[in-house]
Tab-separated table of C-alpha atoms in Angstrom:
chain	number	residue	atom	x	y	z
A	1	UNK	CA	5.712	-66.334	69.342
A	2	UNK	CA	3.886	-66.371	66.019
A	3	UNK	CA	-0.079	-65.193	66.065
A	4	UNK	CA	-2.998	-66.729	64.382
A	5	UNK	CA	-4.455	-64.490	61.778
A	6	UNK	CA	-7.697	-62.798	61.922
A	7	UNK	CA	-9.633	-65.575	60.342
A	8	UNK	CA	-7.420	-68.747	60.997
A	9	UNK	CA	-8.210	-71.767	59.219
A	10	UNK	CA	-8.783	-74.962	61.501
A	11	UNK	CA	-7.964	-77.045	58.426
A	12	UNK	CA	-4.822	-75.253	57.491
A	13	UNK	CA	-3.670	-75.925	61.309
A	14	UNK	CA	-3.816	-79.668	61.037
A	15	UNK	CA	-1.642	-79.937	57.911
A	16	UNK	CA	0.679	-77.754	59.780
A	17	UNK	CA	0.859	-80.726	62.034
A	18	UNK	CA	1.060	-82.915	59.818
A	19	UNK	CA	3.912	-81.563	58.046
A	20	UNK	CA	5.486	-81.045	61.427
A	21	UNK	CA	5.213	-84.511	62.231
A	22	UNK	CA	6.454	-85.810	59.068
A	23	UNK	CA	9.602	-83.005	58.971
A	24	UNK	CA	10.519	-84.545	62.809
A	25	UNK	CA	9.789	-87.953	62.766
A	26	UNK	CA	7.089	-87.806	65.958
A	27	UNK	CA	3.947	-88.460	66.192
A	28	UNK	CA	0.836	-86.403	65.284
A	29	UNK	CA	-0.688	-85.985	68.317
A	30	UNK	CA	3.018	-84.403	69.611
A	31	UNK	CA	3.299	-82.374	66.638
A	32	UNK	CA	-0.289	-80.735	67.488
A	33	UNK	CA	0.807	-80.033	70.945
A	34	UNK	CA	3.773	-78.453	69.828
A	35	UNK	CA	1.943	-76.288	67.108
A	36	UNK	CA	-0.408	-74.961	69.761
A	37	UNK	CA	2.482	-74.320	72.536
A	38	UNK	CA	4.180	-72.045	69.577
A	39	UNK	CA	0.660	-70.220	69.516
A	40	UNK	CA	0.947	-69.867	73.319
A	41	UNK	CA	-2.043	-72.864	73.648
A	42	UNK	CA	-1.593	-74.904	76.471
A	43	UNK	CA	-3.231	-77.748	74.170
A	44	UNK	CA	-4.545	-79.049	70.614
A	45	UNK	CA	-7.839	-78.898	71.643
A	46	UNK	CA	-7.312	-74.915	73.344
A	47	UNK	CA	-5.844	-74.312	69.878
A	48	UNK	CA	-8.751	-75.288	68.512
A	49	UNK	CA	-11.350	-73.233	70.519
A	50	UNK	CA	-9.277	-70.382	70.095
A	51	UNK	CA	-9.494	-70.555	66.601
A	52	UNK	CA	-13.381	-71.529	66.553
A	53	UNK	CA	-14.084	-67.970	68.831
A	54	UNK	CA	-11.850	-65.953	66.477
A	55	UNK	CA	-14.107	-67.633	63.359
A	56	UNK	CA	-17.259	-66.891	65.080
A	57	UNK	CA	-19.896	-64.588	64.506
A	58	UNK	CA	-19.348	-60.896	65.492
A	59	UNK	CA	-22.279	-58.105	65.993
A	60	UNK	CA	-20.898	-56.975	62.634
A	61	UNK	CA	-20.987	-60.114	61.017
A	62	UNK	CA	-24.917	-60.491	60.856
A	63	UNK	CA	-24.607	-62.656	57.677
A	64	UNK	CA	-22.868	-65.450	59.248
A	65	UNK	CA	-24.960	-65.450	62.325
A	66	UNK	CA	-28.199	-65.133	60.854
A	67	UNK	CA	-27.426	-68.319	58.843
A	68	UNK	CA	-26.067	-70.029	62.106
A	69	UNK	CA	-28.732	-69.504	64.433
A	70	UNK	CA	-32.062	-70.966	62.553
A	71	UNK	CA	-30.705	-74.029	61.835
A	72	UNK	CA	-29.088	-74.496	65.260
A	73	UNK	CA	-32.043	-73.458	66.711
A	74	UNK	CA	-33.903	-75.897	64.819
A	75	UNK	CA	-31.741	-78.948	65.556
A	76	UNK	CA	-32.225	-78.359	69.231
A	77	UNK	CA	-35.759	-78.034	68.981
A	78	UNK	CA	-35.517	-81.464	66.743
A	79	UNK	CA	-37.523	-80.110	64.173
A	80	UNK	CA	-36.787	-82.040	61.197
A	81	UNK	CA	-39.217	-80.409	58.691
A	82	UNK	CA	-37.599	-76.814	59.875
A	83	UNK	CA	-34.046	-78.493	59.336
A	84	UNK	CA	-35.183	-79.079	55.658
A	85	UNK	CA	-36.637	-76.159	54.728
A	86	UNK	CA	-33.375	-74.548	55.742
A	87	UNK	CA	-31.480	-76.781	53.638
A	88	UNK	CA	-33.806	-76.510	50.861
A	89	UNK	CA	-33.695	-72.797	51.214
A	90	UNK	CA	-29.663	-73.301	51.079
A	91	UNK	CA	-28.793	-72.891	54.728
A	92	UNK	CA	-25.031	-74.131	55.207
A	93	UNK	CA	-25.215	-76.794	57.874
A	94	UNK	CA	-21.338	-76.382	58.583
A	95	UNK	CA	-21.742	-73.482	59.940
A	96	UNK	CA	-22.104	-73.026	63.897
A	97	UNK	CA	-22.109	-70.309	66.718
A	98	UNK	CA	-18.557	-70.607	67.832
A	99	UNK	CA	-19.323	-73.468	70.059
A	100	UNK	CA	-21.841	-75.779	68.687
A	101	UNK	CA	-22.897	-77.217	64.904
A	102	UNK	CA	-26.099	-78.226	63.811
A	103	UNK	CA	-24.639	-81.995	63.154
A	104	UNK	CA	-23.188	-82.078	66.567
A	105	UNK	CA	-26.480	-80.899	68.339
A	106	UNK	CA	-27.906	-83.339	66.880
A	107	UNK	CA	-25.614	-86.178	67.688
A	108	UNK	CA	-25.868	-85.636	71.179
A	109	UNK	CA	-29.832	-85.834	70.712
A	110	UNK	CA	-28.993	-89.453	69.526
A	111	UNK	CA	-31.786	-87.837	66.622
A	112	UNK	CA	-30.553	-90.232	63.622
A	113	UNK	CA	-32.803	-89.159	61.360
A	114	UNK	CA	-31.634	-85.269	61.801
A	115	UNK	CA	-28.052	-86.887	61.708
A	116	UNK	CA	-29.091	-88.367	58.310
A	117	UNK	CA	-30.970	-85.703	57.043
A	118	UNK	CA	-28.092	-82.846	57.951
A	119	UNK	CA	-25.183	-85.465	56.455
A	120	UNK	CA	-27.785	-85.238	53.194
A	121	UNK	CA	-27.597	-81.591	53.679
A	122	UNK	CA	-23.831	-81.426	53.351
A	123	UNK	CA	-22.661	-81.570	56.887
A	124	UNK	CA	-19.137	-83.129	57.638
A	125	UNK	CA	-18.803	-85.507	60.159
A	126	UNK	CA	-14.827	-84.518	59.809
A	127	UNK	CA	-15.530	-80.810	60.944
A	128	UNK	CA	-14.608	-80.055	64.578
A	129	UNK	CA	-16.357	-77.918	66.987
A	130	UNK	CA	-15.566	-75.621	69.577
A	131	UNK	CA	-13.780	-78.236	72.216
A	132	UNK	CA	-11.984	-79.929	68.901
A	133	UNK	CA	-14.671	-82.395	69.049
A	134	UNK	CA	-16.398	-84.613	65.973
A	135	UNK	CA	-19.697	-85.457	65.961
A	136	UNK	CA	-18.838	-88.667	66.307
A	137	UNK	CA	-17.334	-87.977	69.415
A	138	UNK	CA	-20.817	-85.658	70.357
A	139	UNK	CA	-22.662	-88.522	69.650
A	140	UNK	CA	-20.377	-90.760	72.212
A	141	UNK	CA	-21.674	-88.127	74.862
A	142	UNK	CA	-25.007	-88.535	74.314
A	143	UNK	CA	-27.242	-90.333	76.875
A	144	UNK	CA	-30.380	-90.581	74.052
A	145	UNK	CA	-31.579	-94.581	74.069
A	146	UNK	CA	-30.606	-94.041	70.115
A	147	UNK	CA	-26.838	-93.212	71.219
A	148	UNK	CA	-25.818	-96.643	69.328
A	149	UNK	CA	-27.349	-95.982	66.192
A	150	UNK	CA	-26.002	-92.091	65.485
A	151	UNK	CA	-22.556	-93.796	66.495
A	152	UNK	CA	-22.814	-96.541	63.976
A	153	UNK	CA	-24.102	-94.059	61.622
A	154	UNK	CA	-21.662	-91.562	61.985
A	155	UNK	CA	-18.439	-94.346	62.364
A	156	UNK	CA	-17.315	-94.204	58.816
A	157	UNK	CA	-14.670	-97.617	60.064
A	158	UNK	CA	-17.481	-99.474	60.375
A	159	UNK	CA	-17.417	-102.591	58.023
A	160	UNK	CA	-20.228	-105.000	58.446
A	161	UNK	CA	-19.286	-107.839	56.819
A	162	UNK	CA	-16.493	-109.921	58.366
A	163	UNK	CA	-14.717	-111.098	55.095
A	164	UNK	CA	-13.595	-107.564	54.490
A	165	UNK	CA	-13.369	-106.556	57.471
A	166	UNK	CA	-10.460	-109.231	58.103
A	167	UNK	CA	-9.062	-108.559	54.762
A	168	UNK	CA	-8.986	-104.518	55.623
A	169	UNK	CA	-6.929	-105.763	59.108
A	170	UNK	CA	-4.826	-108.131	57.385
A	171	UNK	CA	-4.047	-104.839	54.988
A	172	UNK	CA	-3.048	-102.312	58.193
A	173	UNK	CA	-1.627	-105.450	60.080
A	174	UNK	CA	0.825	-105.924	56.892
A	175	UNK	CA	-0.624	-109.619	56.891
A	176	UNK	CA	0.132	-110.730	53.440
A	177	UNK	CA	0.049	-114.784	53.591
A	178	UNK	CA	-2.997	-113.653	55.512
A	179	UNK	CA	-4.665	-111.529	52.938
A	180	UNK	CA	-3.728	-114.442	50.234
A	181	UNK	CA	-5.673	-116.692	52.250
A	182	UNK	CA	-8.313	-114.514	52.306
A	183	UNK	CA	-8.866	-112.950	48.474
A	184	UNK	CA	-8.513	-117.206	47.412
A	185	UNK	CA	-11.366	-118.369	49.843
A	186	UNK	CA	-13.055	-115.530	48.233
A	187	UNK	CA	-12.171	-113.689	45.262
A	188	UNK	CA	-14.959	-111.217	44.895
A	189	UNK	CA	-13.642	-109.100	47.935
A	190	UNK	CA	-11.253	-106.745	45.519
A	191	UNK	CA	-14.181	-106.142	43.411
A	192	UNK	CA	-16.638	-105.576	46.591
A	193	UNK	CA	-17.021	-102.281	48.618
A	194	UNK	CA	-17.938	-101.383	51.880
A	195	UNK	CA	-21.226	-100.000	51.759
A	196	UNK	CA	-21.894	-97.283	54.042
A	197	UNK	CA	-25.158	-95.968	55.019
A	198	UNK	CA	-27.729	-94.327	52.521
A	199	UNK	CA	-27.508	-90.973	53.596
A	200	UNK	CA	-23.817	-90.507	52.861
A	201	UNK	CA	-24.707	-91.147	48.708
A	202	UNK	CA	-27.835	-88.660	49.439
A	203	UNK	CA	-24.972	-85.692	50.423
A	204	UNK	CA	-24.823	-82.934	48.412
A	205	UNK	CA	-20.982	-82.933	48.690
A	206	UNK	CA	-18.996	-85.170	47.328
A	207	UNK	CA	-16.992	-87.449	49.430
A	208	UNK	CA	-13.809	-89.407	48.430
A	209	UNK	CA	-14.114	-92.449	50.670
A	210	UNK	CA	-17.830	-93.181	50.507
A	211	UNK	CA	-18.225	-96.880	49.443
A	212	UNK	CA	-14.650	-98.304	49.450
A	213	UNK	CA	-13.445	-100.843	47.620
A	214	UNK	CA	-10.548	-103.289	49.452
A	215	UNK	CA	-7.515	-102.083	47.585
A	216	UNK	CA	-8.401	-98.456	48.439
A	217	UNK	CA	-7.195	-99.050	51.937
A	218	UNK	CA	-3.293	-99.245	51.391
A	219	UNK	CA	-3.215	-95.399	50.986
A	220	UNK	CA	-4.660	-95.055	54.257
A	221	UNK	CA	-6.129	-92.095	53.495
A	222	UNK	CA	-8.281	-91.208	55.333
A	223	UNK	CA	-5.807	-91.964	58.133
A	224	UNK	CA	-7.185	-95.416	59.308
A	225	UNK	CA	-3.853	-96.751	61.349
A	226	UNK	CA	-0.852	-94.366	62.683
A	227	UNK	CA	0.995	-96.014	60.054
A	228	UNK	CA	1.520	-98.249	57.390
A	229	UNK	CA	3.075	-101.693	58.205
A	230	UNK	CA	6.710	-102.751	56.371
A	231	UNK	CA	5.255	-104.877	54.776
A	232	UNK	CA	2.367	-102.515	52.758
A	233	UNK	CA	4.602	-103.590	49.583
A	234	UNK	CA	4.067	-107.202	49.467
A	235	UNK	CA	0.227	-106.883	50.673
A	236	UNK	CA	-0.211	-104.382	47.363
A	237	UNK	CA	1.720	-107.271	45.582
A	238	UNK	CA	-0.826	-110.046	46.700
A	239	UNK	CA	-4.053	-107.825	46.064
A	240	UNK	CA	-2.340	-106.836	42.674
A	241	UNK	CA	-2.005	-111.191	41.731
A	242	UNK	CA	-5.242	-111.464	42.389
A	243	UNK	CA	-6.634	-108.813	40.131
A	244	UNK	CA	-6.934	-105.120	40.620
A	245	UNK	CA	-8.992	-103.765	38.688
A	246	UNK	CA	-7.527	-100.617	36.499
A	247	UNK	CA	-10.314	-98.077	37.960
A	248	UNK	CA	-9.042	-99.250	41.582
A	249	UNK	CA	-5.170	-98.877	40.444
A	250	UNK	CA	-5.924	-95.588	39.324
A	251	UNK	CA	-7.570	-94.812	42.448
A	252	UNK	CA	-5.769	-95.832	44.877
A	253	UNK	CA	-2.622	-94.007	43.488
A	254	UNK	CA	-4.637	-90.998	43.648
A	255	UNK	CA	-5.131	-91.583	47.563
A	256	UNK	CA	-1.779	-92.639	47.804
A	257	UNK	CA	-0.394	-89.325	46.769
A	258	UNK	CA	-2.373	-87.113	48.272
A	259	UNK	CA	-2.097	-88.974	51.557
A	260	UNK	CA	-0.296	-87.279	54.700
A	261	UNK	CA	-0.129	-90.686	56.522
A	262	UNK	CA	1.506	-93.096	53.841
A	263	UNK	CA	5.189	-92.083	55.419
A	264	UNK	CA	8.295	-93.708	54.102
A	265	UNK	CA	6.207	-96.290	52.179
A	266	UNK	CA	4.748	-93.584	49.892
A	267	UNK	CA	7.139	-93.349	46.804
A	268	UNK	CA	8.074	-97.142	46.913
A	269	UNK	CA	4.290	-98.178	47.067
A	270	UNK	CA	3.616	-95.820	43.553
A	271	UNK	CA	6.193	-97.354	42.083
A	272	UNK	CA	4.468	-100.673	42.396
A	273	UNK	CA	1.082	-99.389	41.483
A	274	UNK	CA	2.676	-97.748	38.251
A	275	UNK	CA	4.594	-101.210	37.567
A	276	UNK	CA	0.891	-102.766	37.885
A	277	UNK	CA	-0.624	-99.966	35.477
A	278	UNK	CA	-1.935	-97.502	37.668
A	279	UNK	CA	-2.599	-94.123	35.549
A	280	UNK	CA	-2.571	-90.437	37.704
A	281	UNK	CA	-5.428	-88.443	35.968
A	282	UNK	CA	-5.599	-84.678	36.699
A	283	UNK	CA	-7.847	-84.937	39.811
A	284	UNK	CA	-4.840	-86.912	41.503
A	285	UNK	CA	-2.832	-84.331	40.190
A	286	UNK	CA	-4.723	-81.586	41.518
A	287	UNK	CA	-5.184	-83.040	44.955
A	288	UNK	CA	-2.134	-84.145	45.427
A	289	UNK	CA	-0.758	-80.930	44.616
A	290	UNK	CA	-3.582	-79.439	46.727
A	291	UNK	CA	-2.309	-80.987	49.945
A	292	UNK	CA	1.506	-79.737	49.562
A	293	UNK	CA	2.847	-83.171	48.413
A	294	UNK	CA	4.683	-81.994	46.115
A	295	UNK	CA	7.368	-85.417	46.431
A	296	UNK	CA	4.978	-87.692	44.138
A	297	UNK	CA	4.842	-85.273	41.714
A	298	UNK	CA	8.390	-85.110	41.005
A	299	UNK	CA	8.250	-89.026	40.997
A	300	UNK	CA	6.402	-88.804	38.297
A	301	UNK	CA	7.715	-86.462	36.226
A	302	UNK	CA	11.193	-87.876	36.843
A	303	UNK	CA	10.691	-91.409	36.915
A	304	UNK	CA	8.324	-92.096	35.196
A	305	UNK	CA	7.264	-89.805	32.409
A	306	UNK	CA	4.362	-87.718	33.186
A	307	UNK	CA	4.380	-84.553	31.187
A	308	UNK	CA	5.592	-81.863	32.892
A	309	UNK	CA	2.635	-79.114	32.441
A	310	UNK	CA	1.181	-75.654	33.585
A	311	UNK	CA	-0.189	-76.980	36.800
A	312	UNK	CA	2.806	-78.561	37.774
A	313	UNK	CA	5.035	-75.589	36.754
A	314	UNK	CA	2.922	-73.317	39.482
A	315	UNK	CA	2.889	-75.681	42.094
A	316	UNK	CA	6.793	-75.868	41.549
A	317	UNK	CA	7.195	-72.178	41.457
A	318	UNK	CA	8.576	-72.840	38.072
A	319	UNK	CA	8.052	-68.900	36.310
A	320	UNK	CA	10.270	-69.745	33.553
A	321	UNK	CA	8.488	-73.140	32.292
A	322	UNK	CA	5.229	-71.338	33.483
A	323	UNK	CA	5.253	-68.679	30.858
A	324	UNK	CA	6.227	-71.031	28.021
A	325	UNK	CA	3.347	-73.312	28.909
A	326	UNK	CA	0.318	-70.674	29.585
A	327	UNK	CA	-0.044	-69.292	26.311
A	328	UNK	CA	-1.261	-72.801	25.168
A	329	UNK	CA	-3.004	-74.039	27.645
A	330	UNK	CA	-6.633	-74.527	28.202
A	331	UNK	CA	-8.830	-72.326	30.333
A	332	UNK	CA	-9.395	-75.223	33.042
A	333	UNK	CA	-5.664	-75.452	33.373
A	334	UNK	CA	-5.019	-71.717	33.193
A	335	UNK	CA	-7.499	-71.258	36.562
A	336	UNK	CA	-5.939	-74.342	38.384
A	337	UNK	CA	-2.941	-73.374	37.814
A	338	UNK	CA	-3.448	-70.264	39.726
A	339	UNK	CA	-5.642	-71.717	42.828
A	340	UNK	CA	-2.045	-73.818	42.912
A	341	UNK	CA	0.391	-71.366	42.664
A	342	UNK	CA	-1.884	-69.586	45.766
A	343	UNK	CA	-2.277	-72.722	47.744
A	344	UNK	CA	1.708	-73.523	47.354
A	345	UNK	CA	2.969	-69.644	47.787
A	346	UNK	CA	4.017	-68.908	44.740
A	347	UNK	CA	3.275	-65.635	44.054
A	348	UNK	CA	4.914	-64.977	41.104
A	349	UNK	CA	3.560	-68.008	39.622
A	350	UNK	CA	-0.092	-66.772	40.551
A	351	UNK	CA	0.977	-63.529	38.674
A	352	UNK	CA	1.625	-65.129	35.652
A	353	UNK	CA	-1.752	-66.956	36.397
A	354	UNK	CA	-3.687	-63.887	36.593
A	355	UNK	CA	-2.053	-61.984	33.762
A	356	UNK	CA	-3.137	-65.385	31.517
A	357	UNK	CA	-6.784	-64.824	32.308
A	358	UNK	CA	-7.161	-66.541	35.560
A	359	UNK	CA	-10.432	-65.233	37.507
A	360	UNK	CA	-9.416	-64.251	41.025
């Protein structure tokens, strides 16, 4: 029975079982409970505390604690101004006690201005807490008269208006005479986006689904639907005839690649975005690379021309490309190339990496 490491990473976990999911043909949820029975968890969510006590602050680790504890104890005592200071100061608000986080404290407050002014602040409303919980889901346990509100605010599926709302079902539905019927009544919807709430442009971090536009949503990433309908091909065909525009093409492919949930649809649905134009610049590169799907990248370099460089010789593993193509290249690539070769195991490739200048 394997053993997490000292520090396991909660995030590393879940592509585990996503990978898992994908290599057996189950679902996620099945693949997580298998993951944590190999870790001798009865459960996901046991997984998940076990891995949140072994990450939490020890009596040597006074560093992480004493930049936990203010801010939680702040949120509890709802004391906005305090909350800002900290984050002024640079306080991290994703990091907790173990058990709680400062955004989930104050979800279950049903506080929405701390919610909005912690989201501002960099918290993730992705990040899980000790139970495996959201802060969405915190904020569904709250009993505050503002329980609504922090919900809506922290629902990032929400989509208010009811045009694109039906066009974004039509999309995970596989509807496409529905979607025609819908981008024809009203053509401005591929060139609209969803706007979310002010406080998610405010964050410090950057977030890669804030404000989507409608063609975004055939990646489905972030995972919106278990899975893409058959028919995810002919509803990119109908948004496509109506008029994608390039910086969504691009875009989209990006998600598309770097997406764990796309399935069997993946490959065939970039080949229609590259038919319609669609361009991968280096950030889809890196992130798709990033995430361990590594199965668009060879699409492209052997289908469809991309050049085969540095970055995608050390995600490959490739040493003998990898020391033809370091010498030349730029700094930027040089230090990506190595975070890649670490992030895919290649050590030899982060060897070469290092020896070309790369900064550990």
């Amino acid at each position: 029975m394997p053993e997490l490491p000292p520090r396991p990473s909660a995030e590393h976990l879940r592509k585990d079982a996503k990978r898992l999911a994908r290599a057996n043909g189950i679902q996620l949820a099945a693949a997580q409970r298998a993951l944590a029975q190999s870790y001798g968890h009865r459960s996901w969510a046991a997984l998940l505390r076990a891995v949140d006590e072994a990450r939490a602050p020890r009596d040597g680790d006074t560093a992480r604690r004493d930049a936990a504890l203010p801010m939680l104890a702040a949120v509890r005592a709802g004391d906005r101004e305090r909350v800002r200071a900290l984050l002024a100061d640079g306080a991290n608000p994703r990091i907790g006690d173990g058990r709680d986080l400062p955004l989930h404290l104050a979800a279950r407050r049903g506080d929405r201005e701390l919610v909005e002014i912690l989201i501002a602040g960099g918290a993730l409303g992705w990040q899980t807490d000790g139970e495996g919980r959201t802060a969405l889901d915190a904020a569904k346990l709250g009993t505050s008269p503002n329980r609504a509100a922090v919900v809506a605010l922290l629902d990032r599926t929400t989509i208010a208006d009811p045009s694109f709302a039906a066009a974004v079902r039509a999309i995970h539905s596989g509807d496409a005479a529905g979607l025609d019927h819908l981008l024809t009544a009203r053509p401005s919807l591929l060139h609209e986006r969803n706007v979310g709430p002010e406080a998610y442009r405010m964050a410090k971090r950057g977030d890669y689904f804030r404000d989507p536009k409608l063609f975004w949503f055939i990646a489905n990433n972030p995972n919106l639907v278990e899975r893409l309908p058959d028919t995810i091909l002919d509803v990119a065909e109908v948004m496509i005839r109506h008029g994608v525009e390039q910086a969504d093409l691009d875009y989209a492919l990006g998600l598309l690649m770097s997406s764990g949930a796309a399935g069997e649809h993946k490959i065939p649905l970039m080949r229609v975005l590259l038919r319609a134009g669609a361009v991968a610049d280096r950030n889809a590169i890196l992130a798709t690379a990033a995430h361990w799907e590594l199965e668009p990248l060879r699409e492209l370099v052997a289908n469809h021309g991309y050049p085969y460089d540095a970055l995608l010789a050390a995600t490959f593993g490739d040493t003998r490309a990898l020391e033809r193509l370091l010498p030349g290249a730029p700094p930027d690539d040089v230090q990506d190339a190595f975070g890649l070769a670490v992030i895919n195991r290649r050590v030899e490739a982060a060897r070469l990496a290092l020896d070309a200048g790369a900064d550990v």
